[in-house]
Amino acid sequence: MAEPSAAERRWLQAAGDFVRRALPTRQEPGGAEPPPSPELDAVLRCLRRAGRGELPLGYSFISISDLKSQQCMPCCSHLTWSTNEFKEWARQGQGALPTHSSLPRAYLILVGYLTDGRQEDKEKLVDGCLYVKDNTGIIPCELLHFELEWLESLFLFPSWAYILQTDQGAAGYIEILLDPIPVNLLPKKVPDSTAVIYPASAEPLLASRIPCKKRPKLNVAGELARLSPLLCIHRKTFFFLFLKCFTSAVRVPVLVQKPSQLAWHHTLQLGHKYTVTGLSMSSLKKSGQRMFVTGVSSCLLPYCAEQVKEQSLDSAWQGESSLSASLETTEQLSDSLELRVEEERLGSAKKSKMISYVGTVTKILNAQAGLYELDNKVCLCLAYQQLLNSARGLRPGACVELIDVHLIQKPVVSSPSIVLGACLNSTVTLKSFSRLSTPYQPPATSGNLYLQLLFRYNLDMPCYLWLVSLLETFEERFSCFFGHQQLLRSSVHQNPGAAEKFLVPLLQAVVPGREETRDIYNEILAKTHQCPLKKYLTLDPPCQIPSLSALRCVAEQKSWEGFCPSQLLSPLEAQHMGTQELNRRLAWSYCTLWAGSFRPRVIVQGVLRVSSRSSLLQLQDNSSRLPCVISHRDGSPFANTALIGSLLQVENYQLVVERFIQSDFPSWEQLANPEYVREKKSSVYVQFYFEDVQVLRAAEGQIQKDRRGENSTSLRKRNDGSSASELETPEAKMLKLEDPKPDPDRDESCQKGPSSSGRTSCISHLFLVTQKEGLMLRNYQLAREGGGEGQELQRSFQATVLWLGRPVLWNHPREIGNVPALEEISYDGEEGTKQQEDLEVFDKLRFPPVPAEFLGRSSCPLCLPVQDTWHLQHETWLSSPAERQLAARAVLTGMDQRISSIPEILSNSFRGSLVSFSGEIVERILCASPKNEKPSVTLSLLKQKGSLLASDHSVKLSISVAPGSPVVLDVYIAATYMQHLWGLLPGAKILFQNLERKISRFHNVYCTYIASSCVTVLSLPASHLLPPSSPAGKASSPSLVFLSNLQLHLQNLPQARILCHLSCVLTLSLQWVCSLCSSIFKEGKCSRHSPPCPSHTGVRQASARVLVEDGTGEALVLCRNQHVAAMLGLSLLDWEAVQSCVQSRGRVSVQYGEATGTGCAEDPEDPIACYLRSLCRSPLICRPILLDFSLDRKPSKILQPAPLQLRNFRSGEVEFVSQMGPRQSLLCLNVEEVEQKALCYLTRERIGRTPSRC
C-alpha cells in the first residue's frame, strides 16, 4: 500500500480529531491512552465504499454544534456527485421557480446517529420527529424514506441540505436528500412466524359487547388505508392508522401513542401491507367508539404471507379480557381537546369535494396561519392539522402529495378561488425536497393567535381565511410601531394583545352561540366523515380594515364619483348667479362618509400622533397619515394627552372629504358639462367622538402608569388629556422635560412614541391655561445664531398660562403624577445647588431674557418658548395646596364670564371688541373677501404653504344658538386660515374664542377670525343631516310676528314670518345681464362695447317691490328672482315664457302709483311691459300670503323712532281709523300661498297670541 501524502495525512488527522470529539468512544481503565478508534476505521471504510475506494480529501468533517453555530447560510453537500451532476440537479430545481437561486454547495461530511430524541432529555416531550445527533449536539432532520432499523445507528449522510430559519437567531434543520449509508452493518432480524387476524375478523371484536374473562393480545395484518397526522394534546403525542382487509373495504383503527412507537409514522406508507402485534382493545368513554391500541411490546412488521398464519376467531377470544392500559389516557385526550364543532349554517351550504393532489410549493403565504401556495394557483391550508414537525420541508420548490383533502371553491369573495384544506382525515406527504435556497419559516408552537382563534371559535374555512386576511393587514400596518409580539400577543397566559382585542368582538358577531365541542376522535374514527371543512358558505366579509392610504384613496374616489356641481346649488339660486359668483360657490364643497358608506363597512384604525409637520392630531399606520378631529359627546373639548401614541379603533365615525375645484362655468346651464372643471383637489380627514374610541393598545408610558395605578391607594381621580396643539379648555396642564431622540433616518410614520427610558430625572411645572390663540403660520422668530434673515414663517400658537406652584424634580419621567400630591422638593447637601439650578430651567429659558430687577413686577411680559423635547400632560385634578386651587378657580370663574351668547353679541348695547361664544354652524359659504379688508402680508404668504383655497376668498359661517333657531351670527374666516381649521361643517357645534366683533355700514353685526382667535369643535354634525346642497336654516319655520312689533324684536330675530295681505306691486324689473361683466345682455350677446365683452352667456334677474299689511302695520318688501314669480302668482311655464320674451329685449320695467320716481325706465308701448303692468294692477294678486322675511338694512331703510300716526282704511262701505307706524323695509326670503282653512287657523293662532294691550 502506497505511503499517504501529506495532504492525506492532514486529512486523516482531522478525521481522527473529529471522531474523538463527535463520536462516542470506549474509555480505557486506568486512564490509559485509548487504542485507535474502531469508529474511525468504520467511518473511513464507509467513505471509501461511497467514493469507490477514494477518500474525499476535498471535504471536511463537521459536527452538529459547528454546523449550527458556524453555518450562517443554507447549503447542501453531495459527497458522491460530480460538478456536472450538481449543476444539472440545481438547474432542474430552478425550473419551477426561476426567480429563486439554488442551494449553494458546501464540501462537508456529516456523520451522526439517527434518533427519535427519547434519550436526550427525559423531560422533553417526544413529538415523533427524527434527529441527527453526535457528541456535540442534536438537530432535527427530515427524510423521504425511513426504516425503523435505522434508529440509534451511526450513518454517513452522502447527500443532505442544511436549512436555516428566517429568524437568524434560531437553528435550522437538515434535509436528508438520499438514503444514509450505515457506518456499521445493520443487524438483520429473522422474523418468527406470527399468528394474525385480518380486519374482516377483527372488526366484530370491536363491535361486540360480550364480556370475556381473559383475552390475549392480538396481531392484526392488513393494508394501510389511512394515516392520521401526529397529534399532541396535553403533552400526549399519538396518531391513528387504519388497516384494511386485502379482499374487502373493511378496516379497523389502531391508536399508536407509546413514545417508542411514534417513529412508525415516518415509515408507514399508504397502500403498503403491515402487521401490528400486541394490540389490545379500548373504547372512548363519551362516544363509546372502540379501537385497537398498541402496547409496550407492540411491533410494526412488514407483511409477508409466508411468515404469518391466520388465527381463528375462537382462539382469539380465549383468556382474560385485557383492557388497554391507555384507556384512561384516551379518555383524558377526549376530554382535553376543547375545540368547537361547526354548526349547520342557515341557507344553502356547499359541500366540499374530497380529492388527492400532487403539487409544488411555490410560495409561503403565511407560515403562522398554515397557508401555502401550490403551483402558483392553489392555496393549501394546513391549519386544521397539527404540524408537529413545524412544517419542516415545506419550502418553495418542495413537492407534496395530498390525499383526501377538501376542495373548497371561492370561500371568501376576496380570497383565492381554489383552496385545499387538510383535515384530520387528510394525509400530507413530502415527495421531494426543494433544491432552492429558500428560507424556512416555522409556525409558532405556542402563542399562535391564528390557531388559537381558529379552535376557540371553531371557524370554517371562509371565516378562517377572512381572519387571516385581517390579521395580516393589521400586523403589516402597525408592527413597525409596537412590534410583532406585542400586537399578536395571545391571552392564554397574559393580557390580550391589540389584535385579539380587535378580532374577538368580530368573531363573536360572525360565529355566535357555538357551544358544542369538536370531537376529534369522531372526526377521525367515524365511518361517515364529519369535520369543519365538509360544508361551507362563501363569506361576504362583514367589515374591512384598509390601510389609511387605501382608505383615503377610496374616500376620494367615492367623493368624486358622487360629485355633481348642479347638486351643490339650488337651481332657483344658481340660474341667477354670474360666472364669478357661480364658480366661487362651487370652489369648495364636502362629502361625508360613514362606516356604512363602504361595502363591506370600514373600521378605522390608527396610532394617534401629533404631526411634526402640520402640528395636528392624526391617525397613522405604516402607509399614511389621516388628520382627525376628536370631540366629547357632552360637548366638552377633547384634551386627552394619554391617548397620544395609542392604537385606536373607531367604528362610528365621519370621514370627511373636502373637495376643491377650479372651474370656468359660464352659467348654471353648463353645470352638467365636466369640461369646465380645470382642476380638482381634495383633502380627507376623519372625525369621531372619544366615547366611540376603543384603545387596542395604550401608549407605553400610559401602560406603566396603569400598572402602578393598580397598586396605588390614592383617591385622586385623574383624566389624561391632549397634545400640545389641543389646549382647548382652561384646564391644568403639566410640562415635563425629557429628551427623546428619535432616529432621524426612520420614517415618521413608523416612529415609535417618545420613550423616556434613557432619562434618570426630569422637571415638571403645573400651569393653568387662561387663553390660547389658534394654530397658524406666524412671523414669530426665536433668536438664532447668524441673525434672523431668510427665516420662514413658523407654524405656532401662543398661550397665556398661570403657573401653579414651583417646578418639581422627579427621579424618572414616568413617575410624574403617580404620587398623591405634587409637592415642592427641597434638597440639602452638596448636590442641592445643582438641583436647584435645574428647577429654575423654566425661568432661564424665557425669551427674550428679562433683567432680574424686572422679574418681580406684575406688568413684566414673559415669553417661554416651548422646546421640541418637552412633553405635555393633561391634568384635571389640581394636586396643589388649597390657596393655589382657590386662585385657579377664581381665574376659571372669570374666564367663564367672558363667554357671551349670540343674542348678547347681536345686541346694540354690546360694547366688547373681542368676543367668545359657541353655536352650531347652519351654513358654510365661500364668498369674496370684504373689499375694505386687504389681506396682510402673512396671509399673502400662506397661499404658498399648502392652502387649497384662493387667498382672496373668505369663508362665511352662519352660527345659530341652537338647531332651527332663527338667531344667526355670521363669522368670516380668511380662506388661508382654513388649512389649520378642521371640522367646520354644517351641524357642528363650535366654540369661538377671541373673534373680533364688527358692525357693517348697514348696521349688521358680524365677527371675523384674527390672529388671536381660536376655534374648537365641541360636537360633530349629526349623521342624519341633509347634504350640504340643502338650504340652510330651514330646520323649523320662523316665528310668526306682527308688523307693529318688528321694531322691538327684529334685532334679536333676524328672520321672521308674517301672515299678511298683498296690497299692490309698486315696481317690477326683469332683465338679462352678462354672466361675466353684469352688463345688459340682449339678443344673445353682451351690450358692453368699450371694451367689448367676449361673453355669450346671460343670466336672468328679477326684482320687485310690493306693499303688504297685516292689520297692525304696513311694510315695503323687496323680492328678487324666483320670489318675484311667487309674488305675481305665475306658474313655472308662464314665468319661463315671460323670461324668454325679456331675453330679446334685455330689460323690462314696470312702476305703479306711488312708486313714481324710483328710477325704473318703463316702455309704455312694449307688449310685455303692458302685460306685466296689467298683471301688477290686477286684483287677483291682491291676496293673503305667508311671508318669510328679514330686515332690509340699507342705511336709507333703517327705521328711526317715530310717533304713531292715524291712518284711514276702507273695507267696502265701512271706514276704519288705526294708529300706524312708518313703513318697514323688508327682504323677502320665501312666499307661500295660504288656503282658506290654513288662513283661518293661522288667524286664530295669531289672535290667541296677541297681547291684551294690542
PDB file of N, CA and C in Angstrom, residues 1078-1139:
ATOM      1  N   SER A1078     -71.801  91.686 -15.980  1.00  0.00           N
ATOM      2  CA  SER A1078     -73.060  92.187 -15.412  1.00  0.00           C
ATOM      3  C   SER A1078     -73.679  93.308 -16.232  1.00  0.00           C
ATOM      4  N   SER A1079     -73.222  93.536 -17.468  1.00  0.00           N
ATOM      5  CA  SER A1079     -73.895  94.486 -18.354  1.00  0.00           C
ATOM      6  C   SER A1079     -75.163  93.843 -18.909  1.00  0.00           C
ATOM      7  N   ILE A1080     -76.048  94.682 -19.519  1.00  0.00           N
ATOM      8  CA  ILE A1080     -77.288  94.164 -20.078  1.00  0.00           C
ATOM      9  C   ILE A1080     -76.961  93.194 -21.213  1.00  0.00           C
ATOM     10  N   PHE A1081     -77.603  92.038 -21.144  1.00  0.00           N
ATOM     11  CA  PHE A1081     -77.409  91.004 -22.157  1.00  0.00           C
ATOM     12  C   PHE A1081     -78.642  90.990 -23.053  1.00  0.00           C
ATOM     13  N   LYS A1082     -78.431  91.272 -24.345  1.00  0.00           N
ATOM     14  CA  LYS A1082     -79.564  91.462 -25.245  1.00  0.00           C
ATOM     15  C   LYS A1082     -79.301  90.726 -26.551  1.00  0.00           C
ATOM     16  N   GLU A1083     -80.318  89.984 -26.985  1.00  0.00           N
ATOM     17  CA  GLU A1083     -80.267  89.264 -28.253  1.00  0.00           C
ATOM     18  C   GLU A1083     -79.041  88.357 -28.338  1.00  0.00           C
ATOM     19  N   GLY A1084     -78.758  87.658 -27.245  1.00  0.00           N
ATOM     20  CA  GLY A1084     -77.715  86.637 -27.239  1.00  0.00           C
ATOM     21  C   GLY A1084     -76.305  87.152 -27.116  1.00  0.00           C
ATOM     22  N   LYS A1085     -76.090  88.427 -26.814  1.00  0.00           N
ATOM     23  CA  LYS A1085     -74.736  88.936 -26.646  1.00  0.00           C
ATOM     24  C   LYS A1085     -74.743  90.068 -25.637  1.00  0.00           C
ATOM     25  N   CYS A1086     -73.548  90.331 -25.123  1.00  0.00           N
ATOM     26  CA  CYS A1086     -73.396  91.381 -24.123  1.00  0.00           C
ATOM     27  C   CYS A1086     -73.435  92.737 -24.821  1.00  0.00           C
ATOM     28  N   SER A1087     -74.068  93.712 -24.151  1.00  0.00           N
ATOM     29  CA  SER A1087     -74.221  95.047 -24.748  1.00  0.00           C
ATOM     30  C   SER A1087     -73.029  95.952 -24.485  1.00  0.00           C
ATOM     31  N   ARG A1088     -72.028  95.488 -23.764  1.00  0.00           N
ATOM     32  CA  ARG A1088     -70.865  96.333 -23.489  1.00  0.00           C
ATOM     33  C   ARG A1088     -69.983  96.393 -24.745  1.00  0.00           C
ATOM     34  N   HIS A1089     -69.565  97.611 -25.109  1.00  0.00           N
ATOM     35  CA  HIS A1089     -68.763  97.784 -26.325  1.00  0.00           C
ATOM     36  C   HIS A1089     -67.361  98.291 -26.049  1.00  0.00           C
ATOM     37  N   SER A1090     -67.154  98.967 -24.945  1.00  0.00           N
ATOM     38  CA  SER A1090     -65.842  99.547 -24.696  1.00  0.00           C
ATOM     39  C   SER A1090     -65.373  99.170 -23.287  1.00  0.00           C
ATOM     40  N   PRO A1091     -64.494  98.213 -23.185  1.00  0.00           N
ATOM     41  CA  PRO A1091     -64.033  97.309 -24.255  1.00  0.00           C
ATOM     42  C   PRO A1091     -65.088  96.233 -24.511  1.00  0.00           C
ATOM     43  N   PRO A1092     -65.078  95.584 -25.635  1.00  0.00           N
ATOM     44  CA  PRO A1092     -66.085  94.563 -25.925  1.00  0.00           C
ATOM     45  C   PRO A1092     -65.947  93.368 -24.988  1.00  0.00           C
ATOM     46  N   CYS A1093     -67.071  92.820 -24.620  1.00  0.00           N
ATOM     47  CA  CYS A1093     -67.096  91.667 -23.701  1.00  0.00           C
ATOM     48  C   CYS A1093     -67.205  90.384 -24.519  1.00  0.00           C
ATOM     49  N   PRO A1094     -66.352  89.382 -24.275  1.00  0.00           N
ATOM     50  CA  PRO A1094     -66.391  88.140 -25.059  1.00  0.00           C
ATOM     51  C   PRO A1094     -67.475  87.164 -24.640  1.00  0.00           C
ATOM     52  N   SER A1095     -68.214  87.493 -23.587  1.00  0.00           N
ATOM     53  CA  SER A1095     -69.185  86.528 -23.077  1.00  0.00           C
ATOM     54  C   SER A1095     -70.371  86.359 -24.011  1.00  0.00           C
ATOM     55  N   HIS A1096     -70.862  85.143 -24.095  1.00  0.00           N
ATOM     56  CA  HIS A1096     -72.077  84.832 -24.851  1.00  0.00           C
ATOM     57  C   HIS A1096     -73.118  84.169 -23.957  1.00  0.00           C
ATOM     58  N   THR A1097     -73.020  84.412 -22.676  1.00  0.00           N
ATOM     59  CA  THR A1097     -73.937  83.799 -21.713  1.00  0.00           C
ATOM     60  C   THR A1097     -74.581  84.885 -20.881  1.00  0.00           C
ATOM     61  N   GLY A1098     -75.900  84.820 -20.790  1.00  0.00           N
ATOM     62  CA  GLY A1098     -76.645  85.776 -19.988  1.00  0.00           C
ATOM     63  C   GLY A1098     -77.297  85.116 -18.796  1.00  0.00           C
ATOM     64  N   VAL A1099     -77.538  85.901 -17.780  1.00  0.00           N
ATOM     65  CA  VAL A1099     -78.180  85.443 -16.553  1.00  0.00           C
ATOM     66  C   VAL A1099     -79.393  86.318 -16.315  1.00  0.00           C
ATOM     67  N   ARG A1100     -80.517  85.689 -16.050  1.00  0.00           N
ATOM     68  CA  ARG A1100     -81.733  86.471 -15.839  1.00  0.00           C
ATOM     69  C   ARG A1100     -81.845  86.864 -14.371  1.00  0.00           C
ATOM     70  N   GLN A1101     -82.327  88.068 -14.182  1.00  0.00           N
ATOM     71  CA  GLN A1101     -82.530  88.601 -12.845  1.00  0.00           C
ATOM     72  C   GLN A1101     -83.866  89.308 -12.792  1.00  0.00           C
ATOM     73  N   ALA A1102     -84.470  89.313 -11.639  1.00  0.00           N
ATOM     74  CA  ALA A1102     -85.772  89.960 -11.455  1.00  0.00           C
ATOM     75  C   ALA A1102     -85.825  90.580 -10.072  1.00  0.00           C
ATOM     76  N   SER A1103     -86.512  91.682  -9.953  1.00  0.00           N
ATOM     77  CA  SER A1103     -86.719  92.322  -8.659  1.00  0.00           C
ATOM     78  C   SER A1103     -88.070  93.016  -8.674  1.00  0.00           C
ATOM     79  N   ALA A1104     -88.667  93.079  -7.508  1.00  0.00           N
ATOM     80  CA  ALA A1104     -89.964  93.740  -7.373  1.00  0.00           C
ATOM     81  C   ALA A1104     -90.077  94.280  -5.963  1.00  0.00           C
ATOM     82  N   ARG A1105     -90.809  95.402  -5.843  1.00  0.00           N
ATOM     83  CA  ARG A1105     -91.086  95.973  -4.537  1.00  0.00           C
ATOM     84  C   ARG A1105     -92.594  96.003  -4.384  1.00  0.00           C
ATOM     85  N   VAL A1106     -93.070  95.346  -3.318  1.00  0.00           N
ATOM     86  CA  VAL A1106     -94.510  95.212  -3.103  1.00  0.00           C
ATOM     87  C   VAL A1106     -94.863  95.803  -1.752  1.00  0.00           C
ATOM     88  N   LEU A1107     -96.122  96.117  -1.579  1.00  0.00           N
ATOM     89  CA  LEU A1107     -96.658  96.677  -0.336  1.00  0.00           C
ATOM     90  C   LEU A1107     -97.544  95.631   0.315  1.00  0.00           C
ATOM     91  N   VAL A1108     -97.280  95.326   1.584  1.00  0.00           N
ATOM     92  CA  VAL A1108     -98.090  94.357   2.331  1.00  0.00           C
ATOM     93  C   VAL A1108     -98.532  94.999   3.630  1.00  0.00           C
ATOM     94  N   GLU A1109     -99.625  94.459   4.189  1.00  0.00           N
ATOM     95  CA  GLU A1109    -100.115  94.922   5.501  1.00  0.00           C
ATOM     96  C   GLU A1109    -100.786  93.744   6.194  1.00  0.00           C
ATOM     97  N   ASP A1110    -100.742  93.770   7.531  1.00  0.00           N
ATOM     98  CA  ASP A1110    -101.338  92.687   8.316  1.00  0.00           C
ATOM     99  C   ASP A1110    -102.346  93.199   9.326  1.00  0.00           C
ATOM    100  N   GLY A1111    -102.797  94.434   9.173  1.00  0.00           N
ATOM    101  CA  GLY A1111    -103.760  94.998  10.102  1.00  0.00           C
ATOM    102  C   GLY A1111    -103.134  95.760  11.234  1.00  0.00           C
ATOM    103  N   THR A1112    -101.837  95.541  11.488  1.00  0.00           N
ATOM    104  CA  THR A1112    -101.154  96.298  12.533  1.00  0.00           C
ATOM    105  C   THR A1112    -100.113  97.244  11.958  1.00  0.00           C
ATOM    106  N   GLY A1113     -99.823  97.085  10.683  1.00  0.00           N
ATOM    107  CA  GLY A1113     -98.845  97.939  10.058  1.00  0.00           C
ATOM    108  C   GLY A1113     -98.630  97.566   8.615  1.00  0.00           C
ATOM    109  N   GLU A1114     -97.870  98.430   7.908  1.00  0.00           N
ATOM    110  CA  GLU A1114     -97.542  98.194   6.513  1.00  0.00           C
ATOM    111  C   GLU A1114     -96.028  98.029   6.373  1.00  0.00           C
ATOM    112  N   ALA A1115     -95.628  97.399   5.255  1.00  0.00           N
ATOM    113  CA  ALA A1115     -94.206  97.188   5.002  1.00  0.00           C
ATOM    114  C   ALA A1115     -93.980  97.133   3.510  1.00  0.00           C
ATOM    115  N   LEU A1116     -92.822  97.639   3.107  1.00  0.00           N
ATOM    116  CA  LEU A1116     -92.358  97.523   1.727  1.00  0.00           C
ATOM    117  C   LEU A1116     -91.421  96.325   1.666  1.00  0.00           C
ATOM    118  N   VAL A1117     -91.729  95.403   0.778  1.00  0.00           N
ATOM    119  CA  VAL A1117     -90.982  94.148   0.693  1.00  0.00           C
ATOM    120  C   VAL A1117     -90.258  94.107  -0.644  1.00  0.00           C
ATOM    121  N   LEU A1118     -88.950  93.889  -0.576  1.00  0.00           N
ATOM    122  CA  LEU A1118     -88.135  93.737  -1.769  1.00  0.00           C
ATOM    123  C   LEU A1118     -87.993  92.251  -2.088  1.00  0.00           C
ATOM    124  N   CYS A1119     -88.436  91.882  -3.303  1.00  0.00           N
ATOM    125  CA  CYS A1119     -88.368  90.490  -3.749  1.00  0.00           C
ATOM    126  C   CYS A1119     -87.363  90.386  -4.893  1.00  0.00           C
ATOM    127  N   ARG A1120     -86.671  89.253  -4.936  1.00  0.00           N
ATOM    128  CA  ARG A1120     -85.700  89.042  -6.000  1.00  0.00           C
ATOM    129  C   ARG A1120     -85.890  87.659  -6.623  1.00  0.00           C
ATOM    130  N   ASN A1121     -85.645  87.657  -7.934  1.00  0.00           N
ATOM    131  CA  ASN A1121     -85.540  86.418  -8.712  1.00  0.00           C
ATOM    132  C   ASN A1121     -86.765  85.534  -8.538  1.00  0.00           C
ATOM    133  N   GLN A1122     -86.596  84.289  -8.030  1.00  0.00           N
ATOM    134  CA  GLN A1122     -87.712  83.361  -8.028  1.00  0.00           C
ATOM    135  C   GLN A1122     -88.859  83.820  -7.140  1.00  0.00           C
ATOM    136  N   HIS A1123     -88.589  84.677  -6.154  1.00  0.00           N
ATOM    137  CA  HIS A1123     -89.674  85.148  -5.291  1.00  0.00           C
ATOM    138  C   HIS A1123     -90.600  86.117  -6.025  1.00  0.00           C
ATOM    139  N   VAL A1124     -90.119  86.744  -7.102  1.00  0.00           N
ATOM    140  CA  VAL A1124     -90.973  87.646  -7.878  1.00  0.00           C
ATOM    141  C   VAL A1124     -92.089  86.854  -8.533  1.00  0.00           C
ATOM    142  N   ALA A1125     -91.773  85.705  -9.110  1.00  0.00           N
ATOM    143  CA  ALA A1125     -92.805  84.868  -9.731  1.00  0.00           C
ATOM    144  C   ALA A1125     -93.828  84.430  -8.701  1.00  0.00           C
ATOM    145  N   ALA A1126     -93.368  84.116  -7.468  1.00  0.00           N
ATOM    146  CA  ALA A1126     -94.312  83.707  -6.431  1.00  0.00           C
ATOM    147  C   ALA A1126     -95.215  84.865  -6.029  1.00  0.00           C
ATOM    148  N   MET A1127     -94.668  86.068  -5.955  1.00  0.00           N
ATOM    149  CA  MET A1127     -95.492  87.230  -5.622  1.00  0.00           C
ATOM    150  C   MET A1127     -96.537  87.497  -6.709  1.00  0.00           C
ATOM    151  N   LEU A1128     -96.135  87.325  -7.970  1.00  0.00           N
ATOM    152  CA  LEU A1128     -97.072  87.584  -9.066  1.00  0.00           C
ATOM    153  C   LEU A1128     -98.037  86.429  -9.285  1.00  0.00           C
ATOM    154  N   GLY A1129     -97.819  85.305  -8.629  1.00  0.00           N
ATOM    155  CA  GLY A1129     -98.713  84.172  -8.776  1.00  0.00           C
ATOM    156  C   GLY A1129     -98.583  83.468 -10.114  1.00  0.00           C
ATOM    157  N   LEU A1130     -97.416  83.556 -10.765  1.00  0.00           N
ATOM    158  CA  LEU A1130     -97.213  82.931 -12.068  1.00  0.00           C
ATOM    159  C   LEU A1130     -96.733  81.493 -11.893  1.00  0.00           C
ATOM    160  N   SER A1131     -97.232  80.647 -12.773  1.00  0.00           N
ATOM    161  CA  SER A1131     -96.758  79.272 -12.778  1.00  0.00           C
ATOM    162  C   SER A1131     -95.363  79.225 -13.400  1.00  0.00           C
ATOM    163  N   LEU A1132     -94.717  78.060 -13.324  1.00  0.00           N
ATOM    164  CA  LEU A1132     -93.364  77.913 -13.850  1.00  0.00           C
ATOM    165  C   LEU A1132     -93.344  78.120 -15.368  1.00  0.00           C
ATOM    166  N   LEU A1133     -94.342  77.599 -16.075  1.00  0.00           N
ATOM    167  CA  LEU A1133     -94.373  77.755 -17.531  1.00  0.00           C
ATOM    168  C   LEU A1133     -94.595  79.210 -17.916  1.00  0.00           C
ATOM    169  N   ASP A1134     -95.499  79.889 -17.222  1.00  0.00           N
ATOM    170  CA  ASP A1134     -95.753  81.300 -17.532  1.00  0.00           C
ATOM    171  C   ASP A1134     -94.510  82.144 -17.237  1.00  0.00           C
ATOM    172  N   TRP A1135     -93.836  81.838 -16.142  1.00  0.00           N
ATOM    173  CA  TRP A1135     -92.650  82.608 -15.795  1.00  0.00           C
ATOM    174  C   TRP A1135     -91.534  82.395 -16.823  1.00  0.00           C
ATOM    175  N   GLU A1136     -91.370  81.168 -17.301  1.00  0.00           N
ATOM    176  CA  GLU A1136     -90.359  80.900 -18.315  1.00  0.00           C
ATOM    177  C   GLU A1136     -90.692  81.613 -19.618  1.00  0.00           C
ATOM    178  N   ALA A1137     -91.968  81.662 -19.967  1.00  0.00           N
ATOM    179  CA  ALA A1137     -92.370  82.361 -21.199  1.00  0.00           C
ATOM    180  C   ALA A1137     -92.090  83.858 -21.102  1.00  0.00           C
ATOM    181  N   VAL A1138     -92.362  84.448 -19.942  1.00  0.00           N
ATOM    182  CA  VAL A1138     -92.084  85.868 -19.754  1.00  0.00           C
ATOM    183  C   VAL A1138     -90.580  86.125 -19.842  1.00  0.00           C
ATOM    184  N   GLN A1139     -89.767  85.262 -19.208  1.00  0.00           N
ATOM    185  CA  GLN A1139     -88.322  85.450 -19.240  1.00  0.00           C
ATOM    186  C   GLN A1139     -87.777  85.315 -20.657  1.00  0.00           C
TER     187      GLN A1139
END
